[in-house]
Short mmCIF file of C-alpha atoms in Angstrom, two decimals:
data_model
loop_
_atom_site.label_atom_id
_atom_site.label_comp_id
_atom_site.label_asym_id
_atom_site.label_seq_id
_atom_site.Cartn_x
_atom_site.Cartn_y
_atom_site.Cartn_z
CA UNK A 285 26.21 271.78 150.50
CA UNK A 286 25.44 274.14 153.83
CA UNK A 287 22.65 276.66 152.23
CA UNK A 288 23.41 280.33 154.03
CA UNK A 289 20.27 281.32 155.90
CA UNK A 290 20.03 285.32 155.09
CA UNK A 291 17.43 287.98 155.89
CA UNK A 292 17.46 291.12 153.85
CA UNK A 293 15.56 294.18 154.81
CA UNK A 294 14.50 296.50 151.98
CA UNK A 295 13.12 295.19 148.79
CA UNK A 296 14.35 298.45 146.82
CA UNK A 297 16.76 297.85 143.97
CA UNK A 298 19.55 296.96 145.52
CA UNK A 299 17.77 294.77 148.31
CA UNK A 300 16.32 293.13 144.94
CA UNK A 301 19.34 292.91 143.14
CA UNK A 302 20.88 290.86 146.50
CA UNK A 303 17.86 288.82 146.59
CA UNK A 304 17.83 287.79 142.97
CA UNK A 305 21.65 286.62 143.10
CA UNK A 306 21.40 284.64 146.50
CA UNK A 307 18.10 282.75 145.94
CA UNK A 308 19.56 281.85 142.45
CA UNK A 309 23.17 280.45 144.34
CA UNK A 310 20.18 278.12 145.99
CA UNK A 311 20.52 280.28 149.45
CA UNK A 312 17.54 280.38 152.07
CA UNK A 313 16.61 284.09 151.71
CA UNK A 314 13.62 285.80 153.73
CA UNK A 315 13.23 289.57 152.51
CA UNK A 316 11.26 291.83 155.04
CA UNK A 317 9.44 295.15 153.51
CA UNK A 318 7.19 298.40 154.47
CA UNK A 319 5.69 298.47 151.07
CA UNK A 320 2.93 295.78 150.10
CA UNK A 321 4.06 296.57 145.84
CA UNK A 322 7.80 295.93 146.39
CA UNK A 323 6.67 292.44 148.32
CA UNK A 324 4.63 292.01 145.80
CA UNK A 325 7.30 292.59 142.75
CA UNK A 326 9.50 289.93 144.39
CA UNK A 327 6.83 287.32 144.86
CA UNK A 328 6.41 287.58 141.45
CA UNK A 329 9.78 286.99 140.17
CA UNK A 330 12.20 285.20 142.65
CA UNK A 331 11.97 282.21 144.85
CA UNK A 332 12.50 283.99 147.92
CA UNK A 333 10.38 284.37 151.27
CA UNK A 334 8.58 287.57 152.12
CA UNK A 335 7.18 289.53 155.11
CA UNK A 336 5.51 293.28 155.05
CA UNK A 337 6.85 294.48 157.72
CA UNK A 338 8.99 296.85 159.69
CA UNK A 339 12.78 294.78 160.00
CA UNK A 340 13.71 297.00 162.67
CA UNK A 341 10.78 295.26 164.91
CA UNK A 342 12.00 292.59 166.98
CA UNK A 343 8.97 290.48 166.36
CA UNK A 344 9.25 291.26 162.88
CA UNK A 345 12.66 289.79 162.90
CA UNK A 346 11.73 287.39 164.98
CA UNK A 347 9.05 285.67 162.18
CA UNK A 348 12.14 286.25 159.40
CA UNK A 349 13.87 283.41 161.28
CA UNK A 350 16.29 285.97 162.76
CA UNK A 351 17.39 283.31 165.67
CA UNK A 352 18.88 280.63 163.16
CA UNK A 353 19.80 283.43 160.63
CA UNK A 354 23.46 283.53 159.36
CA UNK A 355 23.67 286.97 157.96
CA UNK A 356 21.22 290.01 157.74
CA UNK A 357 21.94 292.50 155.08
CA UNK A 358 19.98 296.15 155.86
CA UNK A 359 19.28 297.49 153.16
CA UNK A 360 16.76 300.27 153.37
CA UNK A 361 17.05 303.31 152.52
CA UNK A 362 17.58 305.33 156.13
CA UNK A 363 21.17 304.90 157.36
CA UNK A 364 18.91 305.23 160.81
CA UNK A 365 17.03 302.10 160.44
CA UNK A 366 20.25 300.31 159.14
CA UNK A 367 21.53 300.87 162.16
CA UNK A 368 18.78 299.72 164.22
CA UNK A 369 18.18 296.58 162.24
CA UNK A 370 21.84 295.92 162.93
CA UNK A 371 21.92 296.68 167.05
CA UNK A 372 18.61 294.60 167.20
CA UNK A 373 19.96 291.75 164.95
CA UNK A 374 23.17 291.29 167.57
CA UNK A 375 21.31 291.88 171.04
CA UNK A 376 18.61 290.21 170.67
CA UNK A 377 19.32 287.47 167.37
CA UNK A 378 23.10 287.18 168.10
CA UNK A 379 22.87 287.11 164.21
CA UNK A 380 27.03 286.73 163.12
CA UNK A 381 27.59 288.73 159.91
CA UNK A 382 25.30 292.24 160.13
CA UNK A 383 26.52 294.25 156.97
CA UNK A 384 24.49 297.54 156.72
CA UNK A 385 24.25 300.58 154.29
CA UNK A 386 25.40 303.65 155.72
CA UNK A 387 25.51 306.52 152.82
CA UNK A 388 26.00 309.94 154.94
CA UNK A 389 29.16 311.25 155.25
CA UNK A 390 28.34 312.83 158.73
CA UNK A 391 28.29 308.53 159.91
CA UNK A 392 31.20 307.54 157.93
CA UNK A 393 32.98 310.81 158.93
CA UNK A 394 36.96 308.82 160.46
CA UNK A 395 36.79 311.11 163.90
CA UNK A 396 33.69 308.69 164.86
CA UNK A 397 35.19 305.82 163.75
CA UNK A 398 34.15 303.87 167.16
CA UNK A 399 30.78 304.44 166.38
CA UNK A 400 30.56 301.43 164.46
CA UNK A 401 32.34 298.74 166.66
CA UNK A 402 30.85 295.77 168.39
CA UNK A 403 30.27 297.49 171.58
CA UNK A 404 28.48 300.57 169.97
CA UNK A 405 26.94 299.97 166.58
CA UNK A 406 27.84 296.27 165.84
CA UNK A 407 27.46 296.43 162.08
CA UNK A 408 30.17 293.68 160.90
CA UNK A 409 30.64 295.33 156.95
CA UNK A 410 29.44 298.78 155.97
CA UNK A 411 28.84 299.46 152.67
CA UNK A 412 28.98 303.08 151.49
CA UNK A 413 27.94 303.22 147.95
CA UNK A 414 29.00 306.94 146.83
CA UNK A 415 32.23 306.45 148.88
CA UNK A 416 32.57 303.07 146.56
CA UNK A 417 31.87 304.90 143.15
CA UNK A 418 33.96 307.94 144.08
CA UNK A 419 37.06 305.61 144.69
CA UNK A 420 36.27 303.79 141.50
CA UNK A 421 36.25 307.02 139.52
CA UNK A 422 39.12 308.21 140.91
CA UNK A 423 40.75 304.88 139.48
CA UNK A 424 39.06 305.49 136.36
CA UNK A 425 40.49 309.04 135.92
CA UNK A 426 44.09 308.48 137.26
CA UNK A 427 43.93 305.73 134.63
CA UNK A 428 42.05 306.97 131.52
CA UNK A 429 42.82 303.83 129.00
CA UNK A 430 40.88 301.19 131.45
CA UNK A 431 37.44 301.37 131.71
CA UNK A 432 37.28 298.82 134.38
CA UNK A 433 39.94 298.76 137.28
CA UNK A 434 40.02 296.59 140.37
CA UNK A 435 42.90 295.67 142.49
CA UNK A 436 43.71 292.40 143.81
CA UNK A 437 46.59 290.50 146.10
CA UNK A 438 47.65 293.57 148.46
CA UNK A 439 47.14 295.57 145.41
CA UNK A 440 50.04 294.15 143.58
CA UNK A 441 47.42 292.59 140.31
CA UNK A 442 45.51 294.43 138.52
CA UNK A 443 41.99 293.48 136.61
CA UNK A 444 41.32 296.06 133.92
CA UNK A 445 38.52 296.28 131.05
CA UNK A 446 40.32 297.53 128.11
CA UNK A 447 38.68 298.69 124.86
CA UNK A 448 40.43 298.05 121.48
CA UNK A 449 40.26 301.25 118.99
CA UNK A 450 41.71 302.12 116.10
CA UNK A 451 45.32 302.78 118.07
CA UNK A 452 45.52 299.17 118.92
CA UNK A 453 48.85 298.34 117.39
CA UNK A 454 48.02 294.04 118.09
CA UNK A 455 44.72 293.71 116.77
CA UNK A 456 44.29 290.52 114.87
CA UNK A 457 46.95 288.90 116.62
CA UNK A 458 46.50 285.40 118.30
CA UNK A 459 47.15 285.52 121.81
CA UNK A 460 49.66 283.02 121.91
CA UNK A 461 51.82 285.54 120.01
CA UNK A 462 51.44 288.65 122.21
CA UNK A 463 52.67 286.33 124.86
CA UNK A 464 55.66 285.21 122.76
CA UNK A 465 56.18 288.74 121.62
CA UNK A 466 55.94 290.38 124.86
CA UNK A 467 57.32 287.56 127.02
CA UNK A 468 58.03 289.97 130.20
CA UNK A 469 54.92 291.31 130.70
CA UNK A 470 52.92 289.20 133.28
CA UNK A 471 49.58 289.67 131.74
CA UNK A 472 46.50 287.46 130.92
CA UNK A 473 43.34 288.58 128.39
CA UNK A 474 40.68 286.42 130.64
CA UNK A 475 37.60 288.04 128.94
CA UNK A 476 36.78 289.25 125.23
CA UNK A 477 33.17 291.27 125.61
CA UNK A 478 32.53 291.14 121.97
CA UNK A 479 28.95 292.30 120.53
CA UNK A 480 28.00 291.91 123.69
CA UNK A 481 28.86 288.08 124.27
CA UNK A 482 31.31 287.29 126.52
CA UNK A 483 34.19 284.64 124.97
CA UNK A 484 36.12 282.99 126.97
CA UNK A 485 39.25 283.34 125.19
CA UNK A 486 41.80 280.69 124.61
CA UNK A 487 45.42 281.03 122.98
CA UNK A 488 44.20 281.36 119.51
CA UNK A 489 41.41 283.83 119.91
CA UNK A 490 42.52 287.00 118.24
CA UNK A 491 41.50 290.46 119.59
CA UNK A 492 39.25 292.74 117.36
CA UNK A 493 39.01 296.25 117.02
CA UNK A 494 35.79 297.61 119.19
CA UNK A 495 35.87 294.26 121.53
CA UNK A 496 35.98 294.83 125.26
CA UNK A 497 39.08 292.49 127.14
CA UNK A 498 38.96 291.85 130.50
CA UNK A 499 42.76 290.83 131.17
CA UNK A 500 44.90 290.19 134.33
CA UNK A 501 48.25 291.67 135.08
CA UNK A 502 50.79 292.55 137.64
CA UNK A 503 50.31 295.80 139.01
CA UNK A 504 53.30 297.27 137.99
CA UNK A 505 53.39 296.74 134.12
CA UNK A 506 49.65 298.19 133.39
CA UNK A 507 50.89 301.67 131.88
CA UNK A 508 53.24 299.46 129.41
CA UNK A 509 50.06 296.99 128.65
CA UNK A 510 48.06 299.88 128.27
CA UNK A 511 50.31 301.22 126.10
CA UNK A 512 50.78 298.00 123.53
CA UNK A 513 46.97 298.06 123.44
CA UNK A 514 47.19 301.30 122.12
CA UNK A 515 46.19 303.52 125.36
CA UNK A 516 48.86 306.58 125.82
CA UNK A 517 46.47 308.55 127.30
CA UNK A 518 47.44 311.05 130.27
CA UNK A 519 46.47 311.14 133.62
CA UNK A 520 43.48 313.45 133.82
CA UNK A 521 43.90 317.40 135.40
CA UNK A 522 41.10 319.57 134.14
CA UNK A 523 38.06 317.56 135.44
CA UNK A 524 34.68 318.74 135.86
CA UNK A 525 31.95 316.98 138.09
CA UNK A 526 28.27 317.54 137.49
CA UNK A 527 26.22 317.00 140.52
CA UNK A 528 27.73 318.02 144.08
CA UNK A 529 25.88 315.61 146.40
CA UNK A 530 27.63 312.97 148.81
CA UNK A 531 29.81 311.55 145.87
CA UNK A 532 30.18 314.65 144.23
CA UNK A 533 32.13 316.40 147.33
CA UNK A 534 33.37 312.68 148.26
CA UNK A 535 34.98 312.21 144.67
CA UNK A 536 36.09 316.10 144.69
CA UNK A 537 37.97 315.57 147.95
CA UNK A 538 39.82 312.91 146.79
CA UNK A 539 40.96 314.05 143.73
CA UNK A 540 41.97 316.96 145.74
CA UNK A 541 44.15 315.07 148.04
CA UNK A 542 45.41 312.51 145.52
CA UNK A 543 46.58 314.21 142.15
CA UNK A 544 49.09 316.94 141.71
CA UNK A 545 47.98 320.45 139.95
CA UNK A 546 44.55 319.20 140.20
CA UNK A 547 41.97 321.56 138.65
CA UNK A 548 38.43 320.89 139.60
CA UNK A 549 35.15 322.56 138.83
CA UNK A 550 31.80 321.34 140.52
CA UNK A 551 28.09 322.19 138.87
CA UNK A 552 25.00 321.89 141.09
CA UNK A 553 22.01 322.70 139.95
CA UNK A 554 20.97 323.57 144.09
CA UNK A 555 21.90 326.09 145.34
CA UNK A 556 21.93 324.96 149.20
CA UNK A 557 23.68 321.83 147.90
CA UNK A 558 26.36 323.85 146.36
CA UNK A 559 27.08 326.35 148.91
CA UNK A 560 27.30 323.77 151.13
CA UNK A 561 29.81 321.87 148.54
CA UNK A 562 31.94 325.12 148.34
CA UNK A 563 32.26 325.52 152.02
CA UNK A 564 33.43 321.76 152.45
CA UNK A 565 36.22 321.74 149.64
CA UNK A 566 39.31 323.76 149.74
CA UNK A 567 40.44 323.65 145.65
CA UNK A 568 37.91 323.14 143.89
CA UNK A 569 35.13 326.13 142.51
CA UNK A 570 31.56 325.51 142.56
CA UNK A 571 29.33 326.74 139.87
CA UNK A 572 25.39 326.95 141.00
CA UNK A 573 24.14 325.94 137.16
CA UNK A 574 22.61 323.35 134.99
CA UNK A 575 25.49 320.73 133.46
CA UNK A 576 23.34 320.41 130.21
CA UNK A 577 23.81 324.13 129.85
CA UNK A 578 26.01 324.99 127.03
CA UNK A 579 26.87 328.05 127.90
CA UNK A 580 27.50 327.03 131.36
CA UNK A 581 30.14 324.43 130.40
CA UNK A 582 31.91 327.11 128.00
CA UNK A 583 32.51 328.92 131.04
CA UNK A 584 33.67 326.04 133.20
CA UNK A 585 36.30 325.05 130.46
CA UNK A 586 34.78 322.14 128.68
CA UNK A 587 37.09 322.50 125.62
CA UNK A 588 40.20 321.85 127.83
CA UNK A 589 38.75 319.39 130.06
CA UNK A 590 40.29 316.00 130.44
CA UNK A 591 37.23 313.99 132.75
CA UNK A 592 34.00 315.01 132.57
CA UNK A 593 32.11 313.24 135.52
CA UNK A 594 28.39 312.90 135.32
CA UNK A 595 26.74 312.05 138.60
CA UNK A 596 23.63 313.73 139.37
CA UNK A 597 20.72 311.93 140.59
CA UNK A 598 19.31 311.97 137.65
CA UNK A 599 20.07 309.25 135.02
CA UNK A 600 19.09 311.93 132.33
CA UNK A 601 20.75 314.53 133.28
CA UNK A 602 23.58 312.40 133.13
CA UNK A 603 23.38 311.04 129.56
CA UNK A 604 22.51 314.11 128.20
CA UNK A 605 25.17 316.11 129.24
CA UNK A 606 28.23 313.28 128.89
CA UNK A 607 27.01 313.43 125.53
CA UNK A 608 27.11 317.37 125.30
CA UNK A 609 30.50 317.70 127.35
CA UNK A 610 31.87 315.15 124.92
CA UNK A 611 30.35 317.23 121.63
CA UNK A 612 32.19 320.22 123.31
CA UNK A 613 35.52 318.59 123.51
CA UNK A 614 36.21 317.12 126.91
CA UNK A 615 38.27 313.72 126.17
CA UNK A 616 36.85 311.36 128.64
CA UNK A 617 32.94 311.41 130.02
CA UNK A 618 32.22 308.69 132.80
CA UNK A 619 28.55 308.82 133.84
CA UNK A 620 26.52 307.34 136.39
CA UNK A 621 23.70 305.35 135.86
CA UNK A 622 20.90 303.83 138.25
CA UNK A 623 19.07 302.15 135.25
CA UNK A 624 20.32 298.80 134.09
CA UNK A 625 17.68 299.02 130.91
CA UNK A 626 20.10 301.73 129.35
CA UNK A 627 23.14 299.87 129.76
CA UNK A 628 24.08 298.93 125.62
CA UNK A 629 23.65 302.84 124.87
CA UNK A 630 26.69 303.90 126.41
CA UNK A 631 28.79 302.41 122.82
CA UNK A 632 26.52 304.25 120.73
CA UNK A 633 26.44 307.70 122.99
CA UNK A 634 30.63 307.44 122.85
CA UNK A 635 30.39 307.48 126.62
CA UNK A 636 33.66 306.24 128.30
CA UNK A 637 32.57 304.59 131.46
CA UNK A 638 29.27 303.85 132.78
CA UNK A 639 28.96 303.42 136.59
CA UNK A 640 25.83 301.72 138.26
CA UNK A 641 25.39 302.11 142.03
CA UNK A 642 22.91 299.30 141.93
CA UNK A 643 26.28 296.75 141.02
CA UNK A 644 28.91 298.37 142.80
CA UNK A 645 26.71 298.04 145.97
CA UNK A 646 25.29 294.42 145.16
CA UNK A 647 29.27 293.30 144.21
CA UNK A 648 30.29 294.69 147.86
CA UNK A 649 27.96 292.73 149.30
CA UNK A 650 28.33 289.35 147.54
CA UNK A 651 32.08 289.54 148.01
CA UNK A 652 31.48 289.11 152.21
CA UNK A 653 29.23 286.15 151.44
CA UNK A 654 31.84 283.54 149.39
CA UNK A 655 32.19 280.57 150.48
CA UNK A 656 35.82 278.37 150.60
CA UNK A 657 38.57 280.80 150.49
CA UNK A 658 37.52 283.41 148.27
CA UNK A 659 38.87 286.35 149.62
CA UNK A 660 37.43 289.15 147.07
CA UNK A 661 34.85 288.84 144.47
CA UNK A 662 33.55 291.23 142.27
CA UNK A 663 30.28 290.79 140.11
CA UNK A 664 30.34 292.79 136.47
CA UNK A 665 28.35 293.10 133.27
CA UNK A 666 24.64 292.63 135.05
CA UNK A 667 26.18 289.86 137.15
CA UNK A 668 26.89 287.61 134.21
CA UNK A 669 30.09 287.34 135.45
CA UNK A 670 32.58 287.44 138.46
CA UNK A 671 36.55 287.98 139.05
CA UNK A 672 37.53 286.63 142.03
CA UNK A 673 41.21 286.58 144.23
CA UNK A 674 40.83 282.75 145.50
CA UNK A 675 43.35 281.55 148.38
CA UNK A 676 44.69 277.44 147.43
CA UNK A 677 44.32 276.12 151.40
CA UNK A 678 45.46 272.47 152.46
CA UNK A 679 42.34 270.47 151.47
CA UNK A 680 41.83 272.14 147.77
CA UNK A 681 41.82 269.32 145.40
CA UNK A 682 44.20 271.70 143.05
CA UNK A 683 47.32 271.42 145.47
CA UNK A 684 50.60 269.43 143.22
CA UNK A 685 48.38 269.28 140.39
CA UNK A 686 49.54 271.01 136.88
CA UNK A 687 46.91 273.50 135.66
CA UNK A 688 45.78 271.64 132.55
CA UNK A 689 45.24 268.11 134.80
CA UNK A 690 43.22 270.09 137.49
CA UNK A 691 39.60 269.77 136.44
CA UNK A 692 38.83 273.62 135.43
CA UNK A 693 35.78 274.26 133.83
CA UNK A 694 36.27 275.84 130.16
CA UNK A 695 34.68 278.95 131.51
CA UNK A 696 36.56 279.73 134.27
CA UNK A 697 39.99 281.07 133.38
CA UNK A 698 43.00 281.92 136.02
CA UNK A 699 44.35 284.96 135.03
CA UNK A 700 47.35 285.57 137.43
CA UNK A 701 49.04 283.86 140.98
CA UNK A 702 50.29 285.70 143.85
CA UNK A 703 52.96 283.35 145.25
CA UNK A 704 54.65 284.69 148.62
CA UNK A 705 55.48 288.56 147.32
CA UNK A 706 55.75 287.30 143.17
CA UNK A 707 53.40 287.66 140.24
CA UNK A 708 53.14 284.91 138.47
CA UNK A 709 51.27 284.18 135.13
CA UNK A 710 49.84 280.84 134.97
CA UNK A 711 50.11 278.21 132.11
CA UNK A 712 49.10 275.05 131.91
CA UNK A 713 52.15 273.88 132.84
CA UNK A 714 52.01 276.03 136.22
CA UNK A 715 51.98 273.74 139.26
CA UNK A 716 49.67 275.43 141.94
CA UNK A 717 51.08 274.93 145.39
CA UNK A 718 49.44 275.77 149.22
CA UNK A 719 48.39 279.63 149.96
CA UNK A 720 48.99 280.37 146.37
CA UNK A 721 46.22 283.23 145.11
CA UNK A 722 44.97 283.02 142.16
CA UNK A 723 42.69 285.84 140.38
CA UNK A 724 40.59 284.22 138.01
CA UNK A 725 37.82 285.03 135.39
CA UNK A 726 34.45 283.21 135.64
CA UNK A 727 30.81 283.35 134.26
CA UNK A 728 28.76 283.26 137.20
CA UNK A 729 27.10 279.81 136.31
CA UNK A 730 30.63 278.44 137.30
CA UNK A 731 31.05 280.24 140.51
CA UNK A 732 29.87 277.11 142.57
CA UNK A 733 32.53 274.80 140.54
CA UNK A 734 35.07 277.59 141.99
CA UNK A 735 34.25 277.36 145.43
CA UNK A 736 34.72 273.23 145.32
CA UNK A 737 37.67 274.21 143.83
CA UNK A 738 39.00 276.03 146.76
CA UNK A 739 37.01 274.57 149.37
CA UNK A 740 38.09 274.14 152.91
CA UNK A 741 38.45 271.10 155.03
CA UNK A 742 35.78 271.89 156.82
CA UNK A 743 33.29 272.65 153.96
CA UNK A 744 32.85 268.57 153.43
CA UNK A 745 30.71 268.11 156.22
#
């Protein structure tokens, strides 16, 4: 099997979150740093190569291994040095796949969109994290009964978390039934988070009320699913957003453009950051304040409010005041949250969505570094496990072969197939044919059994 060689510069926590998933997919990983204690950290804990240093120095680079490299990933935190690392990496290293973080808007900003093409800034994938979370909020609120919401196939399948409350009109139910019962809907439950275990659920698990499901569907049928799994909640309007930084505005802006009698109210604690905020949007009212002020949120509307979006840089600040905002009466409180270690309180705190940077960037990075023909991949719950869009090409060992005979690993499950323009949901019965897709569910210690699975001719040698 062809190990990637990749350099990653910046050992922060996203450089280490990349590090930790590569070297344990048995990649050759070299991770340059300025700072002797994050060197240090990773030495301690993964099997990776290190080097204090400056990765936007040629030499530097040079010592990584940059000539035989197949991918660098920039990761530090100036958008500047990115770049550098990036322009270095292809003049000098002729490196092939550069992916860099760029977070400013006044980069990403579409009338300098040549800025970042080969013959400029030759950066192959930028990742934006805040323009990342703000689109996956703006899911999240246009769509208040999913916690979880990725689109797959030319968007035409869905992947949605789901939880199961006390309106769930199926629980206890064996899944074989739901599918008899609702035998139009073109829907598969792939995951069951339950207690925090993930099951891999099979035709005669039941769901339970407070599980998590991970399920599959076409795109078309998820306000009916929701509905059957007892979500009729409506699309958000009153929505306010604590914390007006770059996703703040970002998220603001796009809420602006994208839902009807929109009603927004922005709280910044700074007030250059929000008179800056109030001069870039055109609906939406800025209030210079503290989101865990009570009185504060009174006056914004909290009683009325449908979202109540928590992203300050300041986990804290964040908890604290879903918590309030829900107290006060806003229906739905997403909050964003750099610290994995507080992950399981977001049940207990009756938050509705926790989002973590960290994974969105680290699952945006991962998904340009599949091998075979996975064409999107997405990591979730700490990276336990993955849902992937997987294309069936001419030498895949699948082709003719009726799901249950194809050797499938019991936790890997395929959750839907985009055949030609049709949504199909697989059996075992199905018989997968060439350039099917197929979105499947799979803990990550599978991942490498999916990519023989849908491995290319010229993977064998």
């Amino acid at each position: 099997v062809y190990r990637m060689k990749i350099i990653i510069c910046g050992a922060g926590q996203v450089g280490y979150g990349i590090a930790e998933q590569l070297s344990v997919q048995k990649n050759d990983v070299t991770v340059i740093d300025n700072s002797q204690k994050l060197i240090d950290n990773m030495n301690k804990t993964l099997d990776v190569r290190t080097i204090k240093g400056n990765g936007s120095f040629p030499e530097v680079l040079d010592n990584a291994g940059a000539n035989d490299a197949d991918v660098i990933i920039a990761v530090t935190q100036y958008d500047e040095v990115n770049m550098v690392i990036c322009t270095i990496s292809h003049l000098i290293f002729n490196i092939p796949t550069k992916i860099g973080r760029i977070r400013s808007n006044n980069f990403l900003n579409p009338n300098y969109e040549n800025l970042f093409t080969r013959e400029n800034i030759p950066i192959d994938v930028i990742i934006s994290p805040e323009k990342e979370i703000a689109d996956s909020i703006l899911k999240n609120i246009t769509l208040p009964g999913a916690f979880e919401i990725i689109e797959f196939g030319e968007k035409k399948i869905s992947f949605l978390g789901v939880n199961i409350d006390e309106n769930c009109k199926v629980v206890d139910t064996p899944l074989r039934e739901l599918t008899e019962k609702y035998p139009d809907l073109i829907c598969t439950v792939v995951g069951i988070n339950r207690d925090d275990k993930i099951i891999i659920p099979t035709q005669k698990d039941i769901l339970k009320r407070n599980d998590k499901i991970y399920l599959v569907c076409d795109s078309e049928h998820i306000s009916k699913i929701l509905s059957v799994l007892g979500h009729t909640e409506p699309e958000a309007h009153n929505i306010i957003i604590a914390g007006a930084g770059n996703v703040g505005t970002y998220l603001a802006k796009s809420l602006e453009s994208n839902v009807s009698n929109i009603n927004i109210k922005l709280i910044e604690l700074n007030q250059e950051i929000a008179e800056r905020a109030a001069k870039e949007l055109k609906k939406s009212i800025v209030l210079n304040g503290n989101s865990i002020d009570k009185n504060l949120l009174e006056q914004a509307g909290i009683a009325k409010t449908d979202a109540f979006v928590a992203i300050t840089n300041n986990d804290n600040i964040n908890l604290i005041s879903s918590v309030i905002a829900k107290e006060m009466g806003a229906k739905q409180a997403l909050s964003l949250l750099q610290d994995n270690n507080y992950n399981d309180l977001q049940s207990r705190l009756n938050i509705d969505a926790l989002i973590n940077p960290r994974a969105t960037t680290i699952s945006s990075i991962l998904r340009y570094l599949r091998k075979g023909r996975i064409r999107d991949a997405h990591s979730l719950y700490n990276g336990m496990v993955e849902v992937l869009e997987a294309e069936i090409v001419d030498a895949s060992p699948l082709i003719g072969k009726q799901i249950k005979e194809a050797d499938i690993p019991d936790d890997l499950r395929f959750g839907a197939i985009l055949r030609k323009d049709d949504v199909i949901r697989p059996d075992g019965e199905t018989v997968l044919e060439v350039n099917d897709r197929v979105v499947l569910f799979s803990l990550s210690e599978s991942i490498h059994a999916v990519e023989q699975l849908f491995r290319t001719s010229q993977d064998y040698y």
